[in-house]
mmCIF file of C-alpha atoms in Angstrom:
data_model
loop_
_atom_site.group_PDB
_atom_site.id
_atom_site.type_symbol
_atom_site.label_atom_id
_atom_site.label_comp_id
_atom_site.label_asym_id
_atom_site.label_seq_id
_atom_site.Cartn_x
_atom_site.Cartn_y
_atom_site.Cartn_z
ATOM 1 C CA UNK A 1063 275.260 178.685 47.536
ATOM 2 C CA UNK A 1064 277.643 176.489 45.527
ATOM 3 C CA UNK A 1065 275.279 176.630 42.531
ATOM 4 C CA UNK A 1066 275.502 180.433 42.483
ATOM 5 C CA UNK A 1067 279.290 180.350 42.733
ATOM 6 C CA UNK A 1068 279.677 177.740 39.997
ATOM 7 C CA UNK A 1069 277.221 179.557 37.725
ATOM 8 C CA UNK A 1070 279.132 182.813 38.194
ATOM 9 C CA UNK A 1071 282.486 181.297 37.218
ATOM 10 C CA UNK A 1072 281.080 179.166 34.408
ATOM 11 C CA UNK A 1073 279.144 182.140 33.053
ATOM 12 C CA UNK A 1074 275.711 180.529 32.890
ATOM 13 C CA UNK A 1075 272.375 180.980 34.610
ATOM 14 C CA UNK A 1076 272.212 179.557 38.116
ATOM 15 C CA UNK A 1077 269.176 177.460 37.183
ATOM 16 C CA UNK A 1078 271.312 175.520 34.687
ATOM 17 C CA UNK A 1079 273.823 174.599 37.381
ATOM 18 C CA UNK A 1080 271.037 173.782 39.854
ATOM 19 C CA UNK A 1081 269.546 171.378 37.279
ATOM 20 C CA UNK A 1082 272.869 169.577 36.941
ATOM 21 C CA UNK A 1083 273.407 169.367 40.702
ATOM 22 C CA UNK A 1084 270.148 167.412 40.978
ATOM 23 C CA UNK A 1085 271.598 164.705 38.747
ATOM 24 C CA UNK A 1086 274.020 161.975 39.743
ATOM 25 C CA UNK A 1087 277.663 162.554 38.938
ATOM 26 C CA UNK A 1088 277.534 160.107 36.035
ATOM 27 C CA UNK A 1089 274.454 161.835 34.609
ATOM 28 C CA UNK A 1090 276.243 165.190 34.758
ATOM 29 C CA UNK A 1091 279.158 163.784 32.755
ATOM 30 C CA UNK A 1092 276.713 162.482 30.140
ATOM 31 C CA UNK A 1093 274.624 165.668 29.971
ATOM 32 C CA UNK A 1094 274.797 167.300 26.532
ATOM 33 C CA UNK A 1095 274.833 170.841 27.894
ATOM 34 C CA UNK A 1096 277.634 170.029 30.352
ATOM 35 C CA UNK A 1097 279.642 168.339 27.596
ATOM 36 C CA UNK A 1098 279.200 171.400 25.365
ATOM 37 C CA UNK A 1099 280.558 173.640 28.134
ATOM 38 C CA UNK A 1100 283.578 171.362 28.576
ATOM 39 C CA UNK A 1101 284.203 171.182 24.823
ATOM 40 C CA UNK A 1102 284.098 174.990 24.567
ATOM 41 C CA UNK A 1103 287.105 175.372 26.879
ATOM 42 C CA UNK A 1104 290.326 176.451 25.181
ATOM 43 C CA UNK A 1105 292.755 173.739 26.304
ATOM 44 C CA UNK A 1106 295.694 175.411 24.585
ATOM 45 C CA UNK A 1107 295.066 178.684 26.444
ATOM 46 C CA UNK A 1108 294.685 176.832 29.743
ATOM 47 C CA UNK A 1109 297.974 175.067 29.062
ATOM 48 C CA UNK A 1110 299.654 178.419 28.372
ATOM 49 C CA UNK A 1111 298.665 179.678 31.814
ATOM 50 C CA UNK A 1112 299.301 176.415 33.682
ATOM 51 C CA UNK A 1113 302.432 177.772 35.438
ATOM 52 C CA UNK A 1114 300.459 180.772 36.739
ATOM 53 C CA UNK A 1115 297.673 178.507 38.029
ATOM 54 C CA UNK A 1116 300.227 176.299 39.770
ATOM 55 C CA UNK A 1117 301.806 179.388 41.385
ATOM 56 C CA UNK A 1118 298.410 180.591 42.640
ATOM 57 C CA UNK A 1119 297.653 177.185 44.135
ATOM 58 C CA UNK A 1120 301.138 177.018 45.620
ATOM 59 C CA UNK A 1121 300.327 180.095 47.706
ATOM 60 C CA UNK A 1122 297.049 178.741 49.091
ATOM 61 C CA UNK A 1123 296.865 174.954 48.900
ATOM 62 C CA UNK A 1124 298.701 174.133 52.141
ATOM 63 C CA UNK A 1125 296.059 175.786 54.322
ATOM 64 C CA UNK A 1126 293.326 174.144 52.277
ATOM 65 C CA UNK A 1127 294.734 170.635 52.705
ATOM 66 C CA UNK A 1128 295.233 171.312 56.414
ATOM 67 C CA UNK A 1129 291.536 172.180 56.659
ATOM 68 C CA UNK A 1130 290.641 168.889 54.938
ATOM 69 C CA UNK A 1131 292.885 167.056 57.361
ATOM 70 C CA UNK A 1132 291.480 168.650 60.514
ATOM 71 C CA UNK A 1133 287.787 168.951 59.633
ATOM 72 C CA UNK A 1134 287.315 165.783 57.587
ATOM 73 C CA UNK A 1135 290.160 163.582 58.831
ATOM 74 C CA UNK A 1136 291.649 163.325 55.365
ATOM 75 C CA UNK A 1137 295.339 162.685 55.796
ATOM 76 C CA UNK A 1138 297.669 161.918 52.907
ATOM 77 C CA UNK A 1139 295.776 163.879 50.286
ATOM 78 C CA UNK A 1140 297.830 163.716 47.083
ATOM 79 C CA UNK A 1141 296.758 167.185 46.005
ATOM 80 C CA UNK A 1142 299.559 169.517 45.038
ATOM 81 C CA UNK A 1143 299.690 172.568 42.770
ATOM 82 C CA UNK A 1144 301.417 170.410 40.180
ATOM 83 C CA UNK A 1145 298.883 167.560 40.177
ATOM 84 C CA UNK A 1146 295.892 169.887 40.435
ATOM 85 C CA UNK A 1147 296.907 171.791 37.322
ATOM 86 C CA UNK A 1148 297.914 168.699 35.399
ATOM 87 C CA UNK A 1149 294.654 166.907 36.184
ATOM 88 C CA UNK A 1150 292.595 169.752 34.824
ATOM 89 C CA UNK A 1151 294.563 170.105 31.599
ATOM 90 C CA UNK A 1152 294.936 166.339 31.235
ATOM 91 C CA UNK A 1153 291.255 165.598 31.578
ATOM 92 C CA UNK A 1154 290.434 168.272 29.038
ATOM 93 C CA UNK A 1155 292.894 166.755 26.572
ATOM 94 C CA UNK A 1156 291.307 163.334 27.128
ATOM 95 C CA UNK A 1157 287.603 164.107 27.679
ATOM 96 C CA UNK A 1158 286.650 160.425 27.597
ATOM 97 C CA UNK A 1159 288.478 160.094 30.928
ATOM 98 C CA UNK A 1160 286.807 163.047 32.676
ATOM 99 C CA UNK A 1161 284.388 160.872 34.639
ATOM 100 C CA UNK A 1162 287.386 159.314 36.400
ATOM 101 C CA UNK A 1163 287.569 162.505 38.429
ATOM 102 C CA UNK A 1164 284.601 161.285 40.500
ATOM 103 C CA UNK A 1165 286.230 157.921 41.063
ATOM 104 C CA UNK A 1166 289.485 159.536 42.155
ATOM 105 C CA UNK A 1167 287.628 161.776 44.631
ATOM 106 C CA UNK A 1168 285.047 159.289 45.927
ATOM 107 C CA UNK A 1169 286.489 159.322 49.465
ATOM 108 C CA UNK A 1170 286.070 163.102 49.641
ATOM 109 C CA UNK A 1171 282.742 163.778 51.393
ATOM 110 C CA UNK A 1172 280.225 165.663 49.248
ATOM 111 C CA UNK A 1173 279.828 168.199 52.052
ATOM 112 C CA UNK A 1174 283.549 168.950 51.848
ATOM 113 C CA UNK A 1175 283.209 169.528 48.112
ATOM 114 C CA UNK A 1176 280.250 171.880 48.608
ATOM 115 C CA UNK A 1177 282.091 173.776 51.313
ATOM 116 C CA UNK A 1178 285.488 173.981 49.662
ATOM 117 C CA UNK A 1179 284.772 174.593 45.959
ATOM 118 C CA UNK A 1180 284.283 178.356 46.268
ATOM 119 C CA UNK A 1181 287.575 178.687 48.129
ATOM 120 C CA UNK A 1182 289.467 176.538 45.633
ATOM 121 C CA UNK A 1183 288.188 178.574 42.698
ATOM 122 C CA UNK A 1184 288.982 181.843 44.486
ATOM 123 C CA UNK A 1185 292.592 180.696 45.012
ATOM 124 C CA UNK A 1186 293.075 181.491 41.332
ATOM 125 C CA UNK A 1187 292.265 185.173 41.919
ATOM 126 C CA UNK A 1188 296.020 185.724 42.274
ATOM 127 C CA UNK A 1189 296.690 184.827 38.637
ATOM 128 C CA UNK A 1190 297.933 187.886 36.700
ATOM 129 C CA UNK A 1191 296.684 186.389 33.405
ATOM 130 C CA UNK A 1192 294.349 183.568 32.447
ATOM 131 C CA UNK A 1193 292.417 183.766 35.712
ATOM 132 C CA UNK A 1194 288.909 183.738 34.197
ATOM 133 C CA UNK A 1195 289.746 180.840 31.885
ATOM 134 C CA UNK A 1196 291.167 178.776 34.719
ATOM 135 C CA UNK A 1197 288.345 179.586 37.111
ATOM 136 C CA UNK A 1198 285.769 178.619 34.503
ATOM 137 C CA UNK A 1199 287.573 175.383 33.695
ATOM 138 C CA UNK A 1200 288.024 174.492 37.352
ATOM 139 C CA UNK A 1201 284.357 175.225 38.095
ATOM 140 C CA UNK A 1202 283.311 173.004 35.195
ATOM 141 C CA UNK A 1203 285.649 170.180 36.109
ATOM 142 C CA UNK A 1204 284.509 170.115 39.714
ATOM 143 C CA UNK A 1205 280.777 170.656 39.166
ATOM 144 C CA UNK A 1206 280.079 166.893 38.962
ATOM 145 C CA UNK A 1207 281.830 166.399 42.310
ATOM 146 C CA UNK A 1208 279.154 168.614 43.882
ATOM 147 C CA UNK A 1209 276.346 166.544 42.348
ATOM 148 C CA UNK A 1210 274.678 163.554 43.958
ATOM 149 C CA UNK A 1211 276.844 160.491 44.327
ATOM 150 C CA UNK A 1212 276.181 157.640 41.924
#
């Protein structure tokens, strides 16, 4: 199911996402097709709509982190609307650092990623502008987290 959701938001065929999800996280980051998708994102446009993305996450993130806490025992998650938005824009401005996203999230169980990604992307539905750009970027940034662990 997560492959279909990611493919929808990225705007590619589901088979392309399924191929990447069979790789390890590190292999996804090194994949030429994945890198081309990342490089095609308009970082300036994403930056323009960063406040709207933060506002959308502000409305929904508390219930999401509570779910992580209760279902997966993950207390003290540092995720906030501010950090979430900044990570995405920051990693796109420094693409050589993008693979650090896996390291930062290594304690997050893969099953939690698979379960929660659709909800996290849908949180951006509230954005009055820039929604599609942000959903695509978020889907791309988190796709490796849904892949096999290294």
